[in-house]
Coordinates of C-alpha atoms in Angstrom, one line a residue:
M29 CA 0.0 0.0 0.0
Y30 CA 1.4 3.4 -0.9
A31 CA -0.6 5.2 1.7
R32 CA -2.8 3.8 4.5
A33 CA -6.5 4.3 3.7
P34 CA -8.4 5.8 6.6
S35 CA -11.4 3.8 7.9
A36 CA -14.8 4.6 6.4
D37 CA -16.0 4.6 10.0
N38 CA -14.3 8.0 10.3
L39 CA -16.5 9.6 7.7
A40 CA -19.5 11.6 8.9
S41 CA -22.9 10.6 7.7
G42 CA -23.5 11.4 4.1
Q43 CA -19.8 11.7 3.2
T44 CA -17.4 9.6 1.0
F45 CA -13.8 9.8 0.1
L46 CA -12.9 12.1 -2.8
A47 CA -11.4 9.3 -4.8
Q48 CA -14.4 7.2 -4.3
Y49 CA -16.7 10.1 -5.4
I50 CA -14.8 10.2 -8.7
L51 CA -15.3 6.5 -9.3
D52 CA -19.0 6.6 -8.3
R53 CA -19.6 9.3 -10.8
L54 CA -17.8 7.4 -13.5
V55 CA -19.7 4.2 -12.8
Q56 CA -23.0 6.1 -13.0
L57 CA -22.0 7.3 -16.4
G58 CA -21.3 3.9 -17.8
V59 CA -17.5 3.7 -17.4
K60 CA -16.4 0.2 -16.5
Q61 CA -12.7 0.4 -17.5
L62 CA -10.0 2.9 -16.4
F63 CA -7.0 3.1 -18.7
G64 CA -3.6 4.3 -17.6
V65 CA 0.0 3.8 -16.4
P66 CA 0.7 4.1 -12.6
G67 CA 3.1 6.6 -11.2
D68 CA 4.1 7.6 -7.6
F69 CA 1.5 10.4 -7.6
T70 CA -1.3 8.1 -8.6
L71 CA -0.6 5.0 -6.4
S72 CA -3.1 5.9 -3.6
F73 CA -5.8 6.5 -6.2
N74 CA -4.8 3.2 -7.9
D75 CA -5.4 1.5 -4.5
V76 CA -9.0 2.8 -4.5
I77 CA -9.5 1.8 -8.1
E78 CA -8.3 -1.7 -7.4
Q79 CA -10.6 -2.2 -4.4
D80 CA -13.7 -1.1 -6.5
T81 CA -15.1 -4.2 -8.2
R82 CA -17.4 -2.2 -10.5
I83 CA -14.5 -0.7 -12.5
R84 CA -11.4 -2.4 -13.9
W85 CA -7.9 -0.9 -14.1
I86 CA -6.4 -1.5 -17.6
G87 CA -2.7 -1.0 -17.3
C88 CA -1.3 0.0 -20.7
C89 CA 2.3 -0.1 -22.0
N90 CA 2.5 3.7 -22.2
E91 CA 0.3 6.7 -21.6
L92 CA -0.1 7.5 -25.3
N93 CA -1.5 4.1 -26.0
A94 CA -3.8 4.5 -22.9
S95 CA -5.2 7.6 -24.5
Y96 CA -5.8 5.8 -27.8
A97 CA -7.5 3.0 -25.9
A98 CA -9.7 5.3 -24.0
D99 CA -10.6 7.0 -27.3
G100 CA -11.5 3.7 -29.0
Y101 CA -13.5 2.6 -25.9
A102 CA -15.6 5.8 -26.0
R103 CA -16.2 5.6 -29.7
V104 CA -17.7 2.1 -29.5
K105 CA -19.8 3.2 -26.5
Q106 CA -20.9 6.3 -28.5
A107 CA -22.0 4.0 -31.4
Q108 CA -24.4 2.3 -29.0
L109 CA -26.2 5.6 -28.6
N110 CA -27.0 5.7 -32.3
R111 CA -29.3 2.7 -32.0
A112 CA -32.9 2.9 -30.9
P113 CA -33.6 2.8 -27.1
D114 CA -34.5 -0.5 -25.6
E115 CA -37.9 -1.5 -24.1
S116 CA -37.2 0.5 -20.9
G117 CA -36.6 3.7 -23.0
K118 CA -32.9 3.7 -22.1
I119 CA -30.2 3.9 -24.7
Q120 CA -27.5 1.3 -24.2
G121 CA -23.8 2.0 -24.0
G122 CA -23.4 4.6 -21.3
V123 CA -24.1 8.3 -21.4
R124 CA -22.4 10.0 -24.4
G125 CA -19.9 7.1 -24.6
L126 CA -17.6 8.5 -21.8
A127 CA -14.1 7.1 -21.2
A128 CA -11.6 7.8 -18.4
M129 CA -7.8 7.5 -17.9
V130 CA -5.3 8.1 -15.2
T131 CA -1.7 9.3 -15.5
T132 CA 0.9 10.7 -13.3
F133 CA 2.0 14.3 -13.1
G134 CA 4.3 15.7 -15.9
V135 CA 5.9 12.8 -17.6
G136 CA 2.7 10.8 -17.8
E137 CA 0.3 13.5 -18.8
L138 CA 2.6 14.8 -21.5
S139 CA 3.0 11.4 -22.9
C140 CA -0.7 11.1 -23.6
M141 CA -1.3 14.6 -24.8
N142 CA -1.3 13.7 -28.4
G143 CA -4.1 11.2 -27.9
I144 CA -6.1 13.8 -25.8
A145 CA -5.6 16.3 -28.6
G146 CA -7.0 13.8 -31.1
A147 CA -10.0 13.1 -28.9
Y148 CA -10.6 16.9 -28.7
A149 CA -10.4 17.3 -32.4
E150 CA -12.7 14.3 -33.2
R151 CA -15.3 15.0 -30.4
V152 CA -14.6 12.1 -28.1
P153 CA -15.3 12.6 -24.3
I154 CA -12.5 11.4 -22.1
I155 CA -11.9 12.3 -18.4
H156 CA -8.2 12.6 -17.9
I157 CA -7.3 12.3 -14.2
V158 CA -3.8 13.3 -13.3
G159 CA -2.3 12.4 -10.0
V160 CA -0.3 15.4 -8.8
P161 CA 2.0 16.2 -5.8
S162 CA 0.3 17.1 -2.5
T163 CA -1.1 20.6 -2.0
K164 CA 1.6 21.2 0.6
L165 CA 4.4 20.4 -1.9
Q166 CA 2.8 22.6 -4.5
K167 CA 2.5 25.5 -2.2
G168 CA 6.1 25.1 -1.1
H169 CA 7.2 25.5 -4.8
V170 CA 9.9 22.8 -4.2
I171 CA 12.0 21.4 -7.0
L172 CA 10.5 17.9 -7.4
H173 CA 10.9 15.0 -9.8
H174 CA 8.7 15.2 -12.9
T175 CA 8.9 19.0 -12.8
L176 CA 11.1 21.1 -15.1
G177 CA 13.6 21.6 -12.3
D178 CA 13.5 25.4 -12.5
V179 CA 13.7 27.6 -9.3
G180 CA 10.3 28.3 -7.9
G181 CA 8.9 24.9 -8.6
R182 CA 6.3 25.6 -11.3
F183 CA 3.4 23.2 -11.0
D184 CA 1.1 24.8 -13.4
V185 CA 3.1 24.3 -16.7
F186 CA 1.3 21.1 -17.7
K187 CA -2.2 22.1 -16.7
N188 CA -1.8 25.3 -18.7
A189 CA -0.7 23.3 -21.7
T190 CA -3.6 20.9 -21.6
S191 CA -6.1 23.7 -21.3
E192 CA -5.9 24.3 -25.0
M193 CA -7.1 20.8 -25.9
T194 CA -9.6 20.0 -23.2
C195 CA -13.1 21.5 -22.8
A196 CA -12.9 22.0 -19.1
Q197 CA -10.3 21.8 -16.3
A198 CA -10.5 21.3 -12.5
Y199 CA -7.3 21.9 -10.5
L200 CA -8.3 20.5 -7.1
S201 CA -6.7 22.3 -4.1
S202 CA -9.1 21.4 -1.3
A203 CA -12.0 19.1 -0.5
E204 CA -14.3 22.0 0.0
N205 CA -15.5 22.4 -3.6
A206 CA -14.0 19.3 -5.1
A207 CA -17.3 17.4 -5.8
A208 CA -18.8 20.4 -7.5
E209 CA -15.7 20.8 -9.6
I210 CA -15.7 17.1 -10.6
D211 CA -19.3 17.4 -11.6
R212 CA -18.7 20.6 -13.6
I213 CA -16.0 19.1 -15.8
L214 CA -17.9 15.8 -16.3
L215 CA -20.9 17.7 -17.5
A216 CA -18.8 19.7 -19.8
A217 CA -17.3 16.6 -21.4
L218 CA -20.7 15.0 -21.8
T219 CA -22.4 18.0 -23.4
T220 CA -19.5 19.0 -25.7
A221 CA -18.2 15.4 -26.4
R222 CA -14.7 16.5 -25.7
P223 CA -12.0 15.6 -23.1
A224 CA -11.8 17.2 -19.7
Y225 CA -8.9 17.4 -17.3
L226 CA -8.8 16.8 -13.5
T227 CA -5.8 17.0 -11.1
L228 CA -6.0 14.9 -7.9
P229 CA -3.3 15.8 -5.3
T230 CA -2.0 12.9 -3.3
D231 CA -3.2 14.3 0.0
L232 CA -6.8 14.7 -1.2
V233 CA -7.4 11.1 -2.3
Y234 CA -9.0 10.2 1.0
A235 CA -10.4 13.7 1.8
P236 CA -14.0 13.5 2.9
V237 CA -16.6 15.1 0.6
D238 CA -20.4 15.4 0.5
A239 CA -21.8 12.2 -1.1
S240 CA -25.4 13.5 -1.4
R241 CA -24.6 15.0 -4.8
L242 CA -24.4 11.5 -6.1
Q243 CA -28.2 11.1 -5.7
K244 CA -28.8 13.7 -8.4
P245 CA -28.2 12.8 -12.1
L246 CA -25.5 14.7 -13.7
I247 CA -27.5 15.5 -16.8
P248 CA -30.8 17.2 -15.9
S249 CA -33.9 15.8 -17.5
G250 CA -36.4 18.5 -16.7
P251 CA -37.9 21.0 -19.1
L252 CA -36.3 24.2 -20.2
D253 CA -38.0 26.8 -18.0
E254 CA -35.4 29.6 -17.7
R255 CA -37.3 33.0 -17.7
L256 CA -36.1 35.4 -20.4
P257 CA -36.2 39.2 -20.3
T258 CA -39.1 39.0 -22.8
G259 CA -41.2 37.3 -20.2
K260 CA -41.2 34.1 -22.1
T261 CA -39.6 30.9 -20.8
L262 CA -36.6 29.5 -22.7
K263 CA -38.7 26.5 -23.6
Q264 CA -41.4 28.8 -25.1
E265 CA -38.9 30.8 -27.1
T266 CA -37.2 27.7 -28.3
E267 CA -40.4 26.1 -29.5
E268 CA -41.4 29.3 -31.4
R269 CA -38.0 29.4 -33.2
L270 CA -38.1 25.7 -33.8
A271 CA -41.5 26.0 -35.5
F272 CA -40.2 28.8 -37.7
V273 CA -37.1 26.7 -38.8
V274 CA -39.2 23.7 -39.5
D275 CA -41.4 25.8 -41.7
Q276 CA -38.4 27.0 -43.6
I277 CA -37.1 23.5 -44.2
E278 CA -40.5 22.1 -45.1
R279 CA -40.8 24.8 -47.8
L280 CA -37.5 23.9 -49.3
W281 CA -38.3 20.2 -49.1
E282 CA -41.5 20.6 -51.0
Q283 CA -39.7 22.5 -53.7
A284 CA -36.9 19.9 -54.0
E285 CA -37.1 17.1 -56.6
D286 CA -34.0 15.2 -55.5
P287 CA -33.3 15.7 -51.8
I288 CA -30.7 13.7 -49.9
I289 CA -29.3 13.4 -46.3
I290 CA -25.5 13.4 -45.6
V291 CA -24.7 12.1 -42.1
D292 CA -21.4 13.2 -40.5
A293 CA -19.2 12.9 -37.4
C294 CA -21.1 15.0 -34.8
A295 CA -24.4 13.0 -35.4
V296 CA -22.4 10.0 -34.2
R297 CA -20.7 11.8 -31.3
F298 CA -24.0 13.2 -30.0
G299 CA -26.1 10.0 -30.3
A300 CA -28.4 11.2 -33.1
G301 CA -28.4 8.1 -35.2
H302 CA -31.8 6.8 -34.2
L303 CA -33.3 10.2 -34.9
V304 CA -31.7 10.2 -38.4
E305 CA -33.0 6.7 -38.9
D306 CA -36.6 7.9 -38.1
L307 CA -36.3 10.7 -40.6
V308 CA -35.0 8.3 -43.3
K309 CA -37.8 5.9 -42.7
A310 CA -40.4 8.6 -42.6
T311 CA -39.3 10.2 -45.9
G312 CA -37.8 7.4 -47.9
V313 CA -34.9 9.8 -48.7
R314 CA -31.6 8.6 -50.0
W315 CA -28.8 9.0 -47.5
F316 CA -25.0 9.1 -47.6
V317 CA -22.2 9.2 -45.0
T318 CA -18.8 10.9 -44.8
P319 CA -15.7 8.9 -43.7
M320 CA -16.3 10.3 -40.1
G321 CA -20.0 9.4 -40.2
R322 CA -19.8 5.7 -41.1
T323 CA -22.0 3.0 -39.5
I324 CA -24.2 5.5 -37.7
L325 CA -26.9 3.5 -39.4
D326 CA -26.8 0.1 -41.2
E327 CA -25.1 0.7 -44.6
D328 CA -27.9 -1.2 -46.4
P329 CA -28.9 0.0 -49.9
S330 CA -32.5 -1.2 -49.2
T331 CA -32.8 1.6 -46.7
G332 CA -31.7 4.2 -49.2
F333 CA -28.0 4.1 -48.4
G334 CA -26.0 5.4 -51.3
G335 CA -22.4 5.1 -50.1
T336 CA -19.6 7.2 -48.5
Y337 CA -19.3 10.7 -50.0
V338 CA -15.8 12.3 -50.0
A339 CA -16.4 14.7 -53.0
Q340 CA -13.5 14.3 -55.5
L341 CA -12.1 11.3 -53.6
S342 CA -15.4 9.4 -54.0
D343 CA -16.4 6.9 -56.6
E344 CA -17.8 8.8 -59.5
R345 CA -21.2 7.2 -59.2
I346 CA -21.5 8.4 -55.6
R347 CA -20.2 11.8 -56.4
G348 CA -22.6 12.2 -59.3
A349 CA -25.6 11.0 -57.2
V350 CA -24.8 13.5 -54.4
E351 CA -23.8 16.6 -56.3
K352 CA -26.8 16.7 -58.5
T353 CA -29.1 17.1 -55.5
D354 CA -31.2 20.2 -55.2
L355 CA -31.4 19.9 -51.4
A356 CA -28.8 18.3 -49.0
I357 CA -29.7 18.0 -45.3
M358 CA -26.3 17.6 -43.6
V359 CA -26.4 16.2 -40.1
G360 CA -23.4 16.9 -37.8
A361 CA -21.1 18.1 -40.6
M362 CA -17.3 18.1 -39.9
R363 CA -15.6 20.0 -42.7
S364 CA -12.1 18.8 -42.4
D365 CA -9.9 18.2 -45.5
L366 CA -9.9 14.4 -45.5
N367 CA -13.5 14.2 -44.6
T368 CA -14.6 16.4 -47.5
G369 CA -12.2 15.5 -50.3
L370 CA -10.1 18.6 -49.5
W371 CA -13.2 20.8 -49.5
S372 CA -14.1 19.9 -53.1
S373 CA -17.9 19.4 -52.8
K374 CA -19.9 21.0 -55.6
I375 CA -23.1 21.4 -53.6
E376 CA -24.1 25.1 -53.5
T377 CA -24.9 26.8 -50.2
K378 CA -28.4 27.7 -51.4
N379 CA -29.1 23.9 -51.6
I380 CA -27.7 23.1 -48.1
I381 CA -29.3 22.7 -44.7
E382 CA -26.9 22.0 -41.8
L383 CA -28.1 20.4 -38.6
H384 CA -25.7 20.6 -35.7
S385 CA -25.7 19.8 -31.9
N386 CA -26.1 23.5 -31.1
C387 CA -27.4 25.3 -34.1
T388 CA -29.0 25.0 -37.5
L389 CA -28.1 26.6 -40.8
V390 CA -30.7 27.0 -43.5
Q391 CA -29.1 28.2 -46.7
Y392 CA -27.5 31.5 -45.6
A393 CA -29.2 31.9 -42.2
T394 CA -28.1 30.6 -38.8
Y395 CA -30.4 29.7 -36.0
D396 CA -28.5 29.2 -32.6
K397 CA -29.7 26.7 -30.0
I398 CA -31.9 24.8 -32.6
S399 CA -30.1 21.4 -32.4
F400 CA -30.6 18.3 -34.4
H401 CA -32.0 16.7 -31.3
L402 CA -34.9 19.1 -31.6
L403 CA -35.2 19.3 -35.3
L404 CA -34.9 15.7 -36.5
P405 CA -38.1 14.4 -34.7
A406 CA -40.0 17.5 -35.9
L407 CA -38.9 16.9 -39.5
A408 CA -39.7 13.3 -39.3
R409 CA -43.3 14.3 -38.5
V410 CA -43.8 17.0 -41.2
L411 CA -41.6 16.1 -44.2
K412 CA -43.6 14.2 -46.9
R413 CA -42.3 11.2 -48.8
K414 CA -41.0 11.8 -52.2
S415 CA -42.2 9.5 -55.0
S416 CA -39.7 10.7 -57.5
I417 CA -36.5 9.9 -55.5
P418 CA -33.9 8.1 -57.7
A419 CA -32.5 4.7 -56.7
S420 CA -29.2 4.7 -54.9
P421 CA -26.0 3.6 -56.7
T422 CA -25.6 -0.2 -56.9
L423 CA -23.4 -1.5 -54.1
P424 CA -20.8 -2.9 -53.7
L425 CA -19.2 -0.4 -56.0
V426 CA -16.0 -2.4 -56.6
P427 CA -16.7 -6.0 -57.5
L428 CA -14.1 -8.7 -57.2
P429 CA -12.1 -8.6 -60.4
A430 CA -11.3 -11.8 -62.4
G431 CA -8.0 -13.4 -61.7
Q432 CA -6.0 -16.6 -60.9
P433 CA -5.1 -18.0 -57.4
A434 CA -1.4 -17.4 -58.1
D435 CA -1.8 -13.7 -58.9
N436 CA 0.0 -11.3 -56.5
L437 CA -2.3 -9.5 -54.1
T438 CA -3.5 -6.0 -54.9
H439 CA -5.9 -3.6 -53.2
D440 CA -8.4 -4.2 -56.1
V441 CA -8.6 -7.8 -54.9
L442 CA -8.1 -7.3 -51.1
W443 CA -11.0 -5.1 -50.3
P444 CA -13.8 -7.0 -52.1
L445 CA -12.5 -10.2 -50.3
V446 CA -12.6 -8.3 -47.0
G447 CA -16.2 -7.4 -47.8
Q448 CA -17.1 -11.0 -48.1
Y449 CA -15.3 -11.8 -44.8
L450 CA -16.9 -9.1 -42.6
R451 CA -20.0 -10.1 -40.6
E452 CA -22.9 -8.5 -38.8
R453 CA -22.0 -6.5 -35.6
D454 CA -18.2 -6.5 -36.4
I455 CA -16.2 -3.6 -35.0
V456 CA -13.9 -2.5 -37.8
V457 CA -10.9 -0.4 -36.7
A458 CA -9.0 1.2 -39.6
E459 CA -5.7 3.1 -39.5
V460 CA -6.0 6.4 -41.4
G461 CA -4.4 6.0 -44.8
T462 CA -4.3 2.8 -46.9
A463 CA -6.7 0.9 -44.6
A464 CA -9.4 3.6 -44.2
F465 CA -9.3 4.5 -47.9
G466 CA -9.5 0.8 -48.9
L467 CA -12.8 0.5 -46.9
L468 CA -14.3 3.7 -48.4
T469 CA -16.3 1.8 -51.2
L470 CA -17.1 -1.2 -49.0
P471 CA -20.5 -1.1 -47.3
L472 CA -20.1 -2.5 -43.8
P473 CA -22.5 -5.2 -42.5
K474 CA -25.6 -4.7 -40.4
G475 CA -24.8 -3.6 -36.8
A476 CA -21.1 -2.9 -37.6
T477 CA -19.2 -0.1 -35.9
F478 CA -16.4 1.7 -37.8
V479 CA -13.5 3.4 -35.8
S480 CA -10.9 5.5 -37.6
Q481 CA -9.1 8.8 -36.8
V482 CA -9.8 10.8 -40.0
L483 CA -9.4 14.4 -38.7
W484 CA -6.4 14.1 -36.3
G485 CA -4.9 11.4 -38.4
C486 CA -2.1 10.2 -36.2
I487 CA -0.6 7.0 -37.4
G488 CA -0.5 4.3 -34.7
F489 CA -3.8 5.3 -33.2
S490 CA -5.6 2.2 -34.4
V491 CA -3.6 -0.3 -32.3
G492 CA -4.4 1.4 -29.0
A493 CA -8.0 2.1 -30.1
T494 CA -8.4 -1.6 -30.8
L495 CA -7.7 -2.4 -27.1
G496 CA -10.5 0.1 -26.1
A497 CA -12.8 -1.3 -28.7
L498 CA -12.3 -4.8 -27.5
L499 CA -13.2 -3.9 -23.9
A500 CA -16.3 -2.0 -25.0
A501 CA -17.3 -5.0 -27.1
Q502 CA -17.1 -7.1 -24.0
E503 CA -19.7 -4.9 -22.3
A504 CA -22.1 -5.1 -25.2
G505 CA -23.8 -8.2 -23.9
F506 CA -23.5 -10.1 -27.2
S507 CA -20.6 -11.5 -29.3
R508 CA -18.8 -9.0 -31.5
R509 CA -15.6 -9.6 -33.5
V510 CA -13.1 -6.8 -33.6
V511 CA -11.0 -6.6 -36.8
L512 CA -8.1 -4.2 -37.1
F513 CA -6.7 -3.1 -40.4
V514 CA -3.3 -1.4 -40.0
G515 CA -0.2 -0.7 -42.1
D516 CA 3.2 -2.0 -41.1
G517 CA 4.6 1.5 -40.7
S518 CA 1.7 2.6 -38.4
A519 CA 1.8 -0.6 -36.4
Q520 CA 5.5 -0.1 -35.5
L521 CA 4.6 3.0 -33.5
T522 CA 2.3 1.4 -31.0
V523 CA 2.4 -2.4 -31.5
Q524 CA 3.5 -3.0 -27.9
E525 CA -0.1 -2.6 -26.9
V526 CA -0.8 -6.0 -28.4
A527 CA 0.9 -7.2 -25.2
T528 CA -1.9 -5.7 -23.2
I529 CA -4.5 -7.3 -25.5
V530 CA -2.9 -10.7 -24.9
R531 CA -2.6 -9.9 -21.1
Y532 CA -6.4 -9.4 -20.8
G533 CA -7.3 -12.5 -23.0
L534 CA -8.8 -10.4 -25.8
T535 CA -9.1 -11.9 -29.3
P536 CA -8.9 -9.4 -32.2
T537 CA -8.1 -10.3 -35.8
I538 CA -5.3 -8.0 -36.9
V539 CA -4.9 -7.6 -40.6
L540 CA -1.5 -6.1 -41.2
L541 CA -1.0 -4.5 -44.6
N542 CA 2.7 -5.0 -45.3
N543 CA 3.9 -2.6 -48.1
E544 CA 7.4 -2.0 -46.6
G545 CA 6.9 1.6 -45.6
Y546 CA 4.6 4.7 -45.7
T547 CA 2.7 4.2 -48.9
I548 CA 0.4 7.1 -48.3
E549 CA 3.4 9.4 -48.0
R550 CA 5.1 7.8 -51.1
L551 CA 2.0 8.7 -53.1
I552 CA 2.2 12.3 -52.0
N553 CA 5.9 12.7 -52.4
G554 CA 9.1 10.7 -52.5
P555 CA 7.9 7.3 -54.0
T556 CA 11.5 6.0 -53.8
A557 CA 12.8 8.3 -51.0
E558 CA 14.6 6.7 -48.1
Y559 CA 12.6 8.8 -45.6
N560 CA 9.5 6.8 -46.5
D561 CA 11.2 3.5 -45.7
I562 CA 10.9 1.6 -42.4
S563 CA 12.7 -1.2 -40.7
L564 CA 11.5 -4.5 -42.0
W565 CA 10.2 -6.8 -39.2
D566 CA 9.5 -10.6 -39.2
W567 CA 5.9 -10.2 -38.2
S568 CA 5.5 -14.0 -37.6
K569 CA 7.5 -13.5 -34.4
L570 CA 5.2 -10.8 -32.9
L571 CA 2.5 -12.9 -31.1
P572 CA 4.9 -15.4 -29.6
L573 CA 6.8 -12.5 -28.0
F574 CA 3.8 -11.7 -25.7
T575 CA 3.1 -14.2 -22.9
P576 CA -0.4 -14.5 -21.5
P577 CA -0.8 -14.6 -17.7
S578 CA -0.2 -17.8 -15.8
G579 CA -3.4 -19.9 -15.8
S580 CA -4.8 -18.2 -18.9
T581 CA -7.4 -20.3 -20.8
T582 CA -7.3 -18.2 -23.9
K583 CA -6.2 -20.1 -27.0
P584 CA -2.7 -19.3 -28.3
G585 CA -2.4 -16.7 -31.0
A586 CA -2.0 -17.6 -34.6
Y587 CA -0.1 -16.1 -37.5
F588 CA -1.2 -16.2 -41.2
S589 CA 0.4 -14.8 -44.3
A590 CA -0.9 -14.1 -47.7
S591 CA 0.9 -12.7 -50.8
T592 CA -1.3 -14.2 -53.5
R593 CA -5.0 -14.1 -54.2
G594 CA -5.5 -17.8 -53.6
E595 CA -3.7 -17.6 -50.2
L596 CA -6.0 -14.8 -49.0
E597 CA -9.2 -16.4 -50.3
A598 CA -8.3 -19.6 -48.4
I599 CA -7.5 -17.8 -45.1
L600 CA -10.6 -15.5 -45.2
G601 CA -12.8 -18.4 -46.2
D602 CA -11.7 -20.6 -43.3
E603 CA -14.3 -21.0 -40.6
D604 CA -11.7 -21.4 -37.8
F605 CA -10.2 -18.0 -38.9
A606 CA -13.6 -16.4 -39.1
R607 CA -14.5 -17.6 -35.6
S608 CA -11.9 -15.2 -34.1
D609 CA -11.8 -17.0 -30.8
R610 CA -8.1 -16.3 -30.4
I611 CA -5.8 -13.3 -31.2
Q612 CA -4.6 -13.7 -34.8
L613 CA -2.4 -11.8 -37.1
L614 CA -2.8 -11.9 -40.8
E615 CA 0.1 -10.4 -42.7
V616 CA -1.1 -9.3 -46.2
K617 CA 1.9 -8.5 -48.5
L618 CA 1.3 -5.8 -51.0
G619 CA 3.3 -3.8 -53.5
R620 CA 5.1 -0.6 -52.2
L621 CA 3.1 1.7 -54.5
D622 CA -0.1 -0.3 -54.7
A623 CA -3.0 1.5 -53.0
P624 CA -6.8 2.0 -53.2
K625 CA -7.9 4.3 -56.0
A626 CA -9.1 6.9 -53.6
L627 CA -5.7 7.1 -52.0
Y628 CA -4.1 7.7 -55.4
R629 CA -6.4 10.6 -55.9
L630 CA -5.6 11.9 -52.4
G631 CA -1.9 11.8 -53.2
E632 CA -2.4 13.8 -56.4
V633 CA -4.5 16.5 -54.8
T634 CA -2.4 16.8 -51.6
R635 CA 0.7 17.1 -53.7
Q636 CA -0.9 20.0 -55.6
V637 CA -2.2 21.7 -52.4
N638 CA 1.2 21.4 -50.6
S639 CA 3.2 22.6 -53.6
A640 CA 0.9 25.7 -53.8

């Protein structure tokens, strides 16, 4: 024990320890795993975590991977929000898909900052709890390990740095207002879908706080009744403005001959999927997704699904179907470069309605506080079905080409075969680059969840995210395979987290795309340049390197390799491989400059943009 825990008998009635308050709130919000790496300023808190059977400590190889794992865990939980509520009226998967992680002061929190920044950019709520020196040491401004060593003992350097990439921060210095501060940042993370930052000094871990706050839900469910200067309540004002916006959209809808819906990232992040589904069913409208909006609904052409739209990076049939529309309702748009084909959409503003979590844009007008949570149910009630809507493009868009078993593997063959392999409810994790672009034209099966870091785009993210996705899948209550697609260059950054996957007896299928370097970079610049080369590994040795715990009943991992079409067909068609009841690594050997067609187009456009 790092510090002796005081007896609970010493607590006054209605009190709990501060560390326990944090865990109780996290459990209330659906968090069942805590990711991190221990340090001397977290050990007392780690003791409290270890004694709480409702939440499991997941020790990662480093803090960066822990942040990626928390991100993947939250995304899969978020995906559950996009399915219809169950019979009790509750949406499964936890509130807003929250995740949590714990690191130590300075060295630990800096190590994970890249992952926290990515979660901030892509709207993923993570509570980052940092164990910091005691309040006494901080007030004494001593030169302490994990500080920068300068005279005056600065303890605010790292919290100042993280303030630019978290939605809220709480720097606890006493127990007096600690519970209120914890609730404040949790609520901020839930309502903005972004990370929040909390410091926990070592001498406050067992500080007594008021436990009565735990009886009140963090997210209020009552009506909006704030009184405005006009004399109206906020609810009345909102209802009037909502009715006006609905009228504007209904007028445009009636005039449109070929309306569509494009679903994007923030619809996923804020759990609006079931509302979009209601609108699609009510209107029969064709709908498309962006790369960041994938699997918010089942990608089934019979529901009107038309494919993944990335403007100039799209298949021409998808681009043609989208850009001839005379009314596009965009739900949760995230206008980043890779998500929009480098901003190349040809849809005119006069034909666009944007629905966001905090506002609505109708052509050139903006209506604050009219969210898609309010608008989507109203539109599903009033928008009439269109009898003249064209059929969606035929999917899959890229059929399996003819060939011989001995043919070398190419991306043209790989992804159609992957499409045949994937099953309902699979969680598909794709590294940004070759893997994510290969999956663009592949409709994913019913109930699937897609995880990829399109905006932040940090290579290596997917390996850590797979750990989080696997743990979230365990909580789903039904069997879900987790399939990771990652390049050899990206995997080398974070592959040590496979050790943690083995340690906890998890069984992903890892499809490693071996093209001997950074192919996405080669296509942009330097196809033969040495800086795009990597060390070449013997990937067959990877899984045997990691030893499961003593007494583990998990089946030993298995390695497979495919360099020809026939080899890949045999592996993906094998039922033992498809069962995925063990960790397995499939190394797919591809040419250095072979890539999905969309990635070739990205390379050309990016080269032009960067040279300009």
